[in-house]
Amino acid sequence: MKQKKIFFAVFCCFLLLASCKKITGKVTAVNENSEMQLKVEESTETYINDIIVLLFAYDYNSPEFIDDCLEYLQQEYGLEENGGIIRPIVFPDDFQKGGRTRISILRDFVRGADVNAVITFGAPEDTAATLTVLREQGWKTPVYTLFPQDELLPSEYVSDFVLENVDLQRQIDAESLFFLTSRLIRYTQTAEELNVATMKNVLQNIVGFDWQVLPYTDTETGIRPANHFVLQSTSTIRFGTIK
């Protein structure tokens, strides 16, 4: 499978951060007295009743990868269809209208008041432009962009953070990616405030010593966007990839 092992961990972390409002701003804290709580399974913990939208797109939309990722995450968070908090959507399968693929349909999946965060994997072209329309209408839901294939500048504008892998010789294993996503979900369910420095440290702790989480630098302008990070391998060993 193409990058299957690496993507699993990053995916899990990304879900964790998903419950926050904006990485540079304050996050809505969980109200202990709130009635909006649910129990996914007897063996799981209690989480606020907010949906985490997961968009599986380029390089991360194979049935094998999606099944493995959801199997990993639903044990703790549950799928929306079963009373849990995870709403998976797949590009291009879930974006068909009138015989054409329309990324603008994404707005219908994420604009609801019950959506607490959006995590994208391999976001296709115009994903950021689609979400920017909502941003300009006052939509404040956090967006976490992992390994996008969309334009970077719009992605930085619409996202709380963007994560890329700049190492062409190695990919993060899927299990680590799933773990990362899960950590992100859990972290955002309990954190009162998140910032860029916090996110960088969270990512670094998850990917371990084999990877460095570094700030992204635009090679043309020298600008370092505060919410854009890259993964750089610290070893020459190559991991398996996801199909």
mmCIF file of N, CA and C in Angstrom, residues 106-205:
data_model
loop_
_atom_site.group_PDB
_atom_site.id
_atom_site.type_symbol
_atom_site.label_atom_id
_atom_site.label_comp_id
_atom_site.label_asym_id
_atom_site.label_seq_id
_atom_site.Cartn_x
_atom_site.Cartn_y
_atom_site.Cartn_z
ATOM 1 N N LEU A 106 -17.941 20.176 -0.940
ATOM 2 C CA LEU A 106 -17.321 20.095 0.386
ATOM 3 C C LEU A 106 -18.009 21.013 1.386
ATOM 4 N N ARG A 107 -18.460 22.160 0.925
ATOM 5 C CA ARG A 107 -19.112 23.107 1.837
ATOM 6 C C ARG A 107 -20.340 22.501 2.494
ATOM 7 N N ASP A 108 -21.053 21.636 1.774
ATOM 8 C CA ASP A 108 -22.252 21.008 2.337
ATOM 9 C C ASP A 108 -21.898 20.034 3.461
ATOM 10 N N PHE A 109 -20.709 19.453 3.397
ATOM 11 C CA PHE A 109 -20.290 18.486 4.408
ATOM 12 C C PHE A 109 -19.785 19.148 5.689
ATOM 13 N N VAL A 110 -19.297 20.378 5.595
ATOM 14 C CA VAL A 110 -18.576 20.960 6.733
ATOM 15 C C VAL A 110 -19.240 22.186 7.356
ATOM 16 N N ARG A 111 -20.262 22.742 6.729
ATOM 17 C CA ARG A 111 -20.787 24.021 7.216
ATOM 18 C C ARG A 111 -21.709 23.890 8.425
ATOM 19 N N GLY A 112 -22.129 22.683 8.782
ATOM 20 C CA GLY A 112 -23.070 22.505 9.879
ATOM 21 C C GLY A 112 -22.529 22.977 11.214
ATOM 22 N N ALA A 113 -23.444 23.405 12.085
ATOM 23 C CA ALA A 113 -23.050 23.900 13.406
ATOM 24 C C ALA A 113 -22.474 22.791 14.276
ATOM 25 N N ASP A 114 -22.746 21.531 13.922
ATOM 26 C CA ASP A 114 -22.244 20.410 14.714
ATOM 27 C C ASP A 114 -20.815 20.015 14.346
ATOM 28 N N VAL A 115 -20.263 20.626 13.289
ATOM 29 C CA VAL A 115 -18.902 20.278 12.851
ATOM 30 C C VAL A 115 -17.882 21.071 13.662
ATOM 31 N N ASN A 116 -17.001 20.366 14.332
ATOM 32 C CA ASN A 116 -16.041 21.015 15.219
ATOM 33 C C ASN A 116 -14.667 21.179 14.588
ATOM 34 N N ALA A 117 -14.370 20.405 13.532
ATOM 35 C CA ALA A 117 -13.078 20.536 12.863
ATOM 36 C C ALA A 117 -13.103 19.752 11.564
ATOM 37 N N VAL A 118 -12.200 20.145 10.647
ATOM 38 C CA VAL A 118 -12.052 19.483 9.355
ATOM 39 C C VAL A 118 -10.588 19.103 9.183
ATOM 40 N N ILE A 119 -10.344 17.835 8.841
ATOM 41 C CA ILE A 119 -8.989 17.360 8.570
ATOM 42 C C ILE A 119 -8.955 16.824 7.144
ATOM 43 N N THR A 120 -8.024 17.324 6.358
ATOM 44 C CA THR A 120 -7.944 16.877 4.966
ATOM 45 C C THR A 120 -6.634 16.136 4.729
ATOM 46 N N PHE A 121 -6.727 15.074 3.929
ATOM 47 C CA PHE A 121 -5.557 14.290 3.530
ATOM 48 C C PHE A 121 -5.445 14.326 2.015
ATOM 49 N N GLY A 122 -4.357 14.941 1.519
ATOM 50 C CA GLY A 122 -4.175 15.022 0.079
ATOM 51 C C GLY A 122 -5.223 15.889 -0.582
ATOM 52 N N ALA A 123 -5.514 17.042 0.006
ATOM 53 C CA ALA A 123 -6.569 17.932 -0.497
ATOM 54 C C ALA A 123 -6.377 18.251 -1.980
ATOM 55 N N PRO A 124 -7.414 18.072 -2.793
ATOM 56 C CA PRO A 124 -7.309 18.349 -4.229
ATOM 57 C C PRO A 124 -7.346 19.839 -4.535
ATOM 58 N N GLU A 125 -7.111 20.153 -5.777
ATOM 59 C CA GLU A 125 -7.124 21.542 -6.234
ATOM 60 C C GLU A 125 -8.452 22.216 -5.915
ATOM 61 N N ASP A 126 -8.375 23.447 -5.462
ATOM 62 C CA ASP A 126 -9.522 24.309 -5.142
ATOM 63 C C ASP A 126 -10.218 23.961 -3.824
ATOM 64 N N THR A 127 -9.638 23.071 -3.041
ATOM 65 C CA THR A 127 -10.193 22.813 -1.707
ATOM 66 C C THR A 127 -10.152 24.081 -0.865
ATOM 67 N N ALA A 128 -8.999 24.740 -0.833
ATOM 68 C CA ALA A 128 -8.866 25.966 -0.040
ATOM 69 C C ALA A 128 -9.781 27.065 -0.549
ATOM 70 N N ALA A 129 -9.899 27.192 -1.862
ATOM 71 C CA ALA A 129 -10.778 28.213 -2.432
ATOM 72 C C ALA A 129 -12.226 27.971 -2.013
ATOM 73 N N THR A 130 -12.617 26.697 -1.977
ATOM 74 C CA THR A 130 -13.975 26.340 -1.559
ATOM 75 C C THR A 130 -14.222 26.724 -0.106
ATOM 76 N N LEU A 131 -13.259 26.439 0.759
ATOM 77 C CA LEU A 131 -13.420 26.762 2.176
ATOM 78 C C LEU A 131 -13.272 28.244 2.457
ATOM 79 N N THR A 132 -12.539 28.949 1.602
ATOM 80 C CA THR A 132 -12.397 30.394 1.761
ATOM 81 C C THR A 132 -13.746 31.096 1.636
ATOM 82 N N VAL A 133 -14.611 30.565 0.786
ATOM 83 C CA VAL A 133 -15.955 31.132 0.646
ATOM 84 C C VAL A 133 -16.665 31.108 1.993
ATOM 85 N N LEU A 134 -16.527 30.000 2.717
ATOM 86 C CA LEU A 134 -17.140 29.902 4.042
ATOM 87 C C LEU A 134 -16.463 30.836 5.039
ATOM 88 N N ARG A 135 -15.134 30.922 4.971
ATOM 89 C CA ARG A 135 -14.399 31.817 5.877
ATOM 90 C C ARG A 135 -14.900 33.247 5.735
ATOM 91 N N GLU A 136 -15.119 33.667 4.504
ATOM 92 C CA GLU A 136 -15.572 35.035 4.254
ATOM 93 C C GLU A 136 -17.005 35.263 4.718
ATOM 94 N N GLN A 137 -17.711 34.167 5.006
ATOM 95 C CA GLN A 137 -19.072 34.265 5.539
ATOM 96 C C GLN A 137 -19.097 34.133 7.062
ATOM 97 N N GLY A 138 -17.897 34.112 7.662
ATOM 98 C CA GLY A 138 -17.807 34.036 9.120
ATOM 99 C C GLY A 138 -17.646 32.640 9.694
ATOM 100 N N TRP A 139 -17.420 31.659 8.837
ATOM 101 C CA TRP A 139 -17.225 30.266 9.283
ATOM 102 C C TRP A 139 -15.877 30.146 9.981
ATOM 103 N N LYS A 140 -15.860 29.685 11.240
ATOM 104 C CA LYS A 140 -14.636 29.681 12.040
ATOM 105 C C LYS A 140 -14.136 28.282 12.388
ATOM 106 N N THR A 141 -14.724 27.271 11.824
ATOM 107 C CA THR A 141 -14.328 25.895 12.135
ATOM 108 C C THR A 141 -12.860 25.645 11.791
ATOM 109 N N PRO A 142 -12.084 25.048 12.689
ATOM 110 C CA PRO A 142 -10.673 24.770 12.401
ATOM 111 C C PRO A 142 -10.493 23.819 11.223
ATOM 112 N N VAL A 143 -9.458 24.063 10.446
ATOM 113 C CA VAL A 143 -9.111 23.201 9.304
ATOM 114 C C VAL A 143 -7.649 22.802 9.447
ATOM 115 N N TYR A 144 -7.384 21.506 9.351
ATOM 116 C CA TYR A 144 -6.032 20.976 9.450
ATOM 117 C C TYR A 144 -5.702 20.253 8.158
ATOM 118 N N THR A 145 -4.704 20.741 7.468
ATOM 119 C CA THR A 145 -4.398 20.285 6.109
ATOM 120 C C THR A 145 -3.122 19.457 6.094
ATOM 121 N N LEU A 146 -3.289 18.174 5.773
ATOM 122 C CA LEU A 146 -2.162 17.248 5.736
ATOM 123 C C LEU A 146 -1.824 16.867 4.291
ATOM 124 N N PHE A 147 -0.574 17.087 3.916
ATOM 125 C CA PHE A 147 -0.052 16.660 2.615
ATOM 126 C C PHE A 147 -0.951 17.072 1.442
ATOM 127 N N PRO A 148 -1.232 18.367 1.324
ATOM 128 C CA PRO A 148 -2.159 18.840 0.288
ATOM 129 C C PRO A 148 -1.564 18.775 -1.114
ATOM 130 N N GLN A 149 -2.442 18.650 -2.093
ATOM 131 C CA GLN A 149 -2.058 18.796 -3.487
ATOM 132 C C GLN A 149 -2.733 20.032 -4.074
ATOM 133 N N ASP A 150 -3.226 20.851 -3.197
ATOM 134 C CA ASP A 150 -3.832 22.130 -3.545
ATOM 135 C C ASP A 150 -2.738 23.210 -3.516
ATOM 136 N N GLU A 151 -3.072 24.421 -3.953
ATOM 137 C CA GLU A 151 -2.137 25.546 -3.894
ATOM 138 C C GLU A 151 -1.795 25.862 -2.436
ATOM 139 N N LEU A 152 -0.531 26.134 -2.169
ATOM 140 C CA LEU A 152 -0.093 26.299 -0.787
ATOM 141 C C LEU A 152 -0.563 27.606 -0.150
ATOM 142 N N LEU A 153 -0.479 28.700 -0.876
ATOM 143 C CA LEU A 153 -0.845 29.988 -0.283
ATOM 144 C C LEU A 153 -2.302 30.017 0.160
ATOM 145 N N PRO A 154 -3.255 29.607 -0.692
ATOM 146 C CA PRO A 154 -4.642 29.548 -0.216
ATOM 147 C C PRO A 154 -4.831 28.550 0.919
ATOM 148 N N SER A 155 -4.072 27.450 0.886
ATOM 149 C CA SER A 155 -4.178 26.453 1.953
ATOM 150 C C SER A 155 -3.731 27.041 3.280
ATOM 151 N N GLU A 156 -2.659 27.825 3.261
ATOM 152 C CA GLU A 156 -2.184 28.479 4.480
ATOM 153 C C GLU A 156 -3.216 29.460 5.011
ATOM 154 N N TYR A 157 -3.875 30.152 4.106
ATOM 155 C CA TYR A 157 -4.852 31.168 4.501
ATOM 156 C C TYR A 157 -6.048 30.549 5.208
ATOM 157 N N VAL A 158 -6.529 29.422 4.696
ATOM 158 C CA VAL A 158 -7.776 28.851 5.201
ATOM 159 C C VAL A 158 -7.545 27.871 6.351
ATOM 160 N N SER A 159 -6.296 27.417 6.530
ATOM 161 C CA SER A 159 -6.015 26.345 7.489
ATOM 162 C C SER A 159 -5.434 26.869 8.797
ATOM 163 N N ASP A 160 -5.712 26.131 9.851
ATOM 164 C CA ASP A 160 -5.058 26.414 11.126
ATOM 165 C C ASP A 160 -3.610 25.957 11.057
ATOM 166 N N PHE A 161 -3.360 24.848 10.381
ATOM 167 C CA PHE A 161 -1.998 24.511 10.033
ATOM 168 C C PHE A 161 -1.949 23.582 8.824
ATOM 169 N N VAL A 162 -0.805 23.626 8.149
ATOM 170 C CA VAL A 162 -0.548 22.806 6.965
ATOM 171 C C VAL A 162 0.686 21.965 7.260
ATOM 172 N N LEU A 163 0.630 20.680 6.929
ATOM 173 C CA LEU A 163 1.782 19.795 7.123
ATOM 174 C C LEU A 163 2.119 19.108 5.807
ATOM 175 N N GLU A 164 3.409 19.191 5.424
ATOM 176 C CA GLU A 164 3.886 18.539 4.205
ATOM 177 C C GLU A 164 5.055 17.623 4.518
ATOM 178 N N ASN A 165 5.291 16.684 3.606
ATOM 179 C CA ASN A 165 6.498 15.863 3.673
ATOM 180 C C ASN A 165 7.380 16.264 2.499
ATOM 181 N N VAL A 166 8.558 16.796 2.788
ATOM 182 C CA VAL A 166 9.441 17.278 1.721
ATOM 183 C C VAL A 166 10.513 16.263 1.364
ATOM 184 N N ASP A 167 10.504 15.115 2.031
ATOM 185 C CA ASP A 167 11.501 14.077 1.764
ATOM 186 C C ASP A 167 10.971 13.140 0.685
ATOM 187 N N LEU A 168 11.563 13.201 -0.499
ATOM 188 C CA LEU A 168 11.089 12.390 -1.619
ATOM 189 C C LEU A 168 11.529 10.932 -1.506
ATOM 190 N N GLN A 169 12.458 10.641 -0.628
ATOM 191 C CA GLN A 169 12.985 9.285 -0.487
ATOM 192 C C GLN A 169 12.280 8.473 0.598
ATOM 193 N N ARG A 170 11.479 9.130 1.403
ATOM 194 C CA ARG A 170 10.896 8.429 2.544
ATOM 195 C C ARG A 170 9.548 9.021 2.906
ATOM 196 N N GLN A 171 8.641 8.179 3.349
ATOM 197 C CA GLN A 171 7.333 8.615 3.793
ATOM 198 C C GLN A 171 7.089 8.125 5.212
ATOM 199 N N ILE A 172 6.332 8.909 5.967
ATOM 200 C CA ILE A 172 5.997 8.507 7.330
ATOM 201 C C ILE A 172 5.075 7.292 7.284
ATOM 202 N N ASP A 173 5.268 6.363 8.219
ATOM 203 C CA ASP A 173 4.480 5.132 8.168
ATOM 204 C C ASP A 173 3.040 5.386 8.564
ATOM 205 N N ALA A 174 2.142 4.547 8.055
ATOM 206 C CA ALA A 174 0.708 4.745 8.227
ATOM 207 C C ALA A 174 0.285 4.675 9.684
ATOM 208 N N GLU A 175 0.876 3.756 10.434
ATOM 209 C CA GLU A 175 0.498 3.625 11.829
ATOM 210 C C GLU A 175 0.800 4.908 12.602
ATOM 211 N N SER A 176 1.927 5.520 12.306
ATOM 212 C CA SER A 176 2.271 6.787 12.954
ATOM 213 C C SER A 176 1.299 7.881 12.554
ATOM 214 N N LEU A 177 0.872 7.853 11.309
ATOM 215 C CA LEU A 177 -0.068 8.853 10.818
ATOM 216 C C LEU A 177 -1.424 8.720 11.495
ATOM 217 N N PHE A 178 -1.897 7.491 11.646
ATOM 218 C CA PHE A 178 -3.179 7.269 12.323
ATOM 219 C C PHE A 178 -3.093 7.697 13.788
ATOM 220 N N PHE A 179 -1.967 7.384 14.406
ATOM 221 C CA PHE A 179 -1.754 7.768 15.794
ATOM 222 C C PHE A 179 -1.741 9.284 15.942
ATOM 223 N N LEU A 180 -1.097 9.951 14.998
ATOM 224 C CA LEU A 180 -1.056 11.411 15.002
ATOM 225 C C LEU A 180 -2.459 11.990 14.944
ATOM 226 N N THR A 181 -3.286 11.445 14.075
ATOM 227 C CA THR A 181 -4.654 11.934 13.941
ATOM 228 C C THR A 181 -5.431 11.738 15.237
ATOM 229 N N SER A 182 -5.287 10.574 15.815
ATOM 230 C CA SER A 182 -5.987 10.287 17.061
ATOM 231 C C SER A 182 -5.535 11.224 18.187
ATOM 232 N N ARG A 183 -4.224 11.472 18.253
ATOM 233 C CA ARG A 183 -3.701 12.380 19.269
ATOM 234 C C ARG A 183 -4.236 13.791 19.076
ATOM 235 N N LEU A 184 -4.368 14.195 17.852
ATOM 236 C CA LEU A 184 -4.884 15.528 17.572
ATOM 237 C C LEU A 184 -6.324 15.664 18.044
ATOM 238 N N ILE A 185 -7.114 14.638 17.797
ATOM 239 C CA ILE A 185 -8.507 14.679 18.241
ATOM 240 C C ILE A 185 -8.571 14.782 19.761
ATOM 241 N N ARG A 186 -7.852 13.910 20.416
ATOM 242 C CA ARG A 186 -7.876 13.910 21.879
ATOM 243 C C ARG A 186 -7.365 15.235 22.444
ATOM 244 N N TYR A 187 -6.297 15.752 21.841
ATOM 245 C CA TYR A 187 -5.692 16.990 22.333
ATOM 246 C C TYR A 187 -6.672 18.154 22.232
ATOM 247 N N THR A 188 -7.374 18.234 21.134
ATOM 248 C CA THR A 188 -8.286 19.347 20.961
ATOM 249 C C THR A 188 -9.557 19.197 21.774
ATOM 250 N N GLN A 189 -9.866 17.994 22.189
ATOM 251 C CA GLN A 189 -11.039 17.790 23.040
ATOM 252 C C GLN A 189 -10.796 18.312 24.450
ATOM 253 N N THR A 190 -9.540 18.426 24.846
ATOM 254 C CA THR A 190 -9.236 18.793 26.232
ATOM 255 C C THR A 190 -8.493 20.109 26.376
ATOM 256 N N ALA A 191 -7.849 20.583 25.299
ATOM 257 C CA ALA A 191 -7.035 21.800 25.405
ATOM 258 C C ALA A 191 -7.898 23.042 25.445
ATOM 259 N N GLU A 192 -7.492 24.002 26.248
ATOM 260 C CA GLU A 192 -8.198 25.271 26.316
ATOM 261 C C GLU A 192 -7.651 26.259 25.283
ATOM 262 N N GLU A 193 -6.415 26.086 24.917
ATOM 263 C CA GLU A 193 -5.822 27.000 23.945
ATOM 264 C C GLU A 193 -4.691 26.292 23.200
ATOM 265 N N LEU A 194 -4.606 26.537 21.897
ATOM 266 C CA LEU A 194 -3.543 25.972 21.077
ATOM 267 C C LEU A 194 -2.829 27.097 20.348
ATOM 268 N N ASN A 195 -1.571 26.904 20.093
ATOM 269 C CA ASN A 195 -0.837 27.860 19.287
ATOM 270 C C ASN A 195 0.142 27.107 18.406
ATOM 271 N N VAL A 196 0.810 27.819 17.515
ATOM 272 C CA VAL A 196 1.695 27.188 16.546
ATOM 273 C C VAL A 196 2.823 26.425 17.227
ATOM 274 N N ALA A 197 3.401 27.002 18.248
ATOM 275 C CA ALA A 197 4.500 26.339 18.948
ATOM 276 C C ALA A 197 4.036 25.038 19.586
ATOM 277 N N THR A 198 2.842 25.057 20.156
ATOM 278 C CA THR A 198 2.281 23.849 20.758
ATOM 279 C C THR A 198 2.097 22.765 19.716
ATOM 280 N N MET A 199 1.558 23.143 18.558
ATOM 281 C CA MET A 199 1.311 22.169 17.513
ATOM 282 C C MET A 199 2.600 21.558 17.006
ATOM 283 N N LYS A 200 3.619 22.360 16.851
ATOM 284 C CA LYS A 200 4.910 21.861 16.386
ATOM 285 C C LYS A 200 5.461 20.825 17.359
ATOM 286 N N ASN A 201 5.344 21.096 18.647
ATOM 287 C CA ASN A 201 5.834 20.166 19.655
ATOM 288 C C ASN A 201 5.025 18.875 19.675
ATOM 289 N N VAL A 202 3.711 19.013 19.513
ATOM 290 C CA VAL A 202 2.854 17.824 19.470
ATOM 291 C C VAL A 202 3.253 16.931 18.300
ATOM 292 N N LEU A 203 3.413 17.536 17.127
ATOM 293 C CA LEU A 203 3.806 16.774 15.942
ATOM 294 C C LEU A 203 5.161 16.111 16.132
ATOM 295 N N GLN A 204 6.113 16.852 16.690
ATOM 296 C CA GLN A 204 7.455 16.303 16.877
ATOM 297 C C GLN A 204 7.444 15.113 17.831
ATOM 298 N N ASN A 205 6.675 15.205 18.891
ATOM 299 C CA ASN A 205 6.597 14.099 19.840
ATOM 300 C C ASN A 205 6.001 12.854 19.209
#
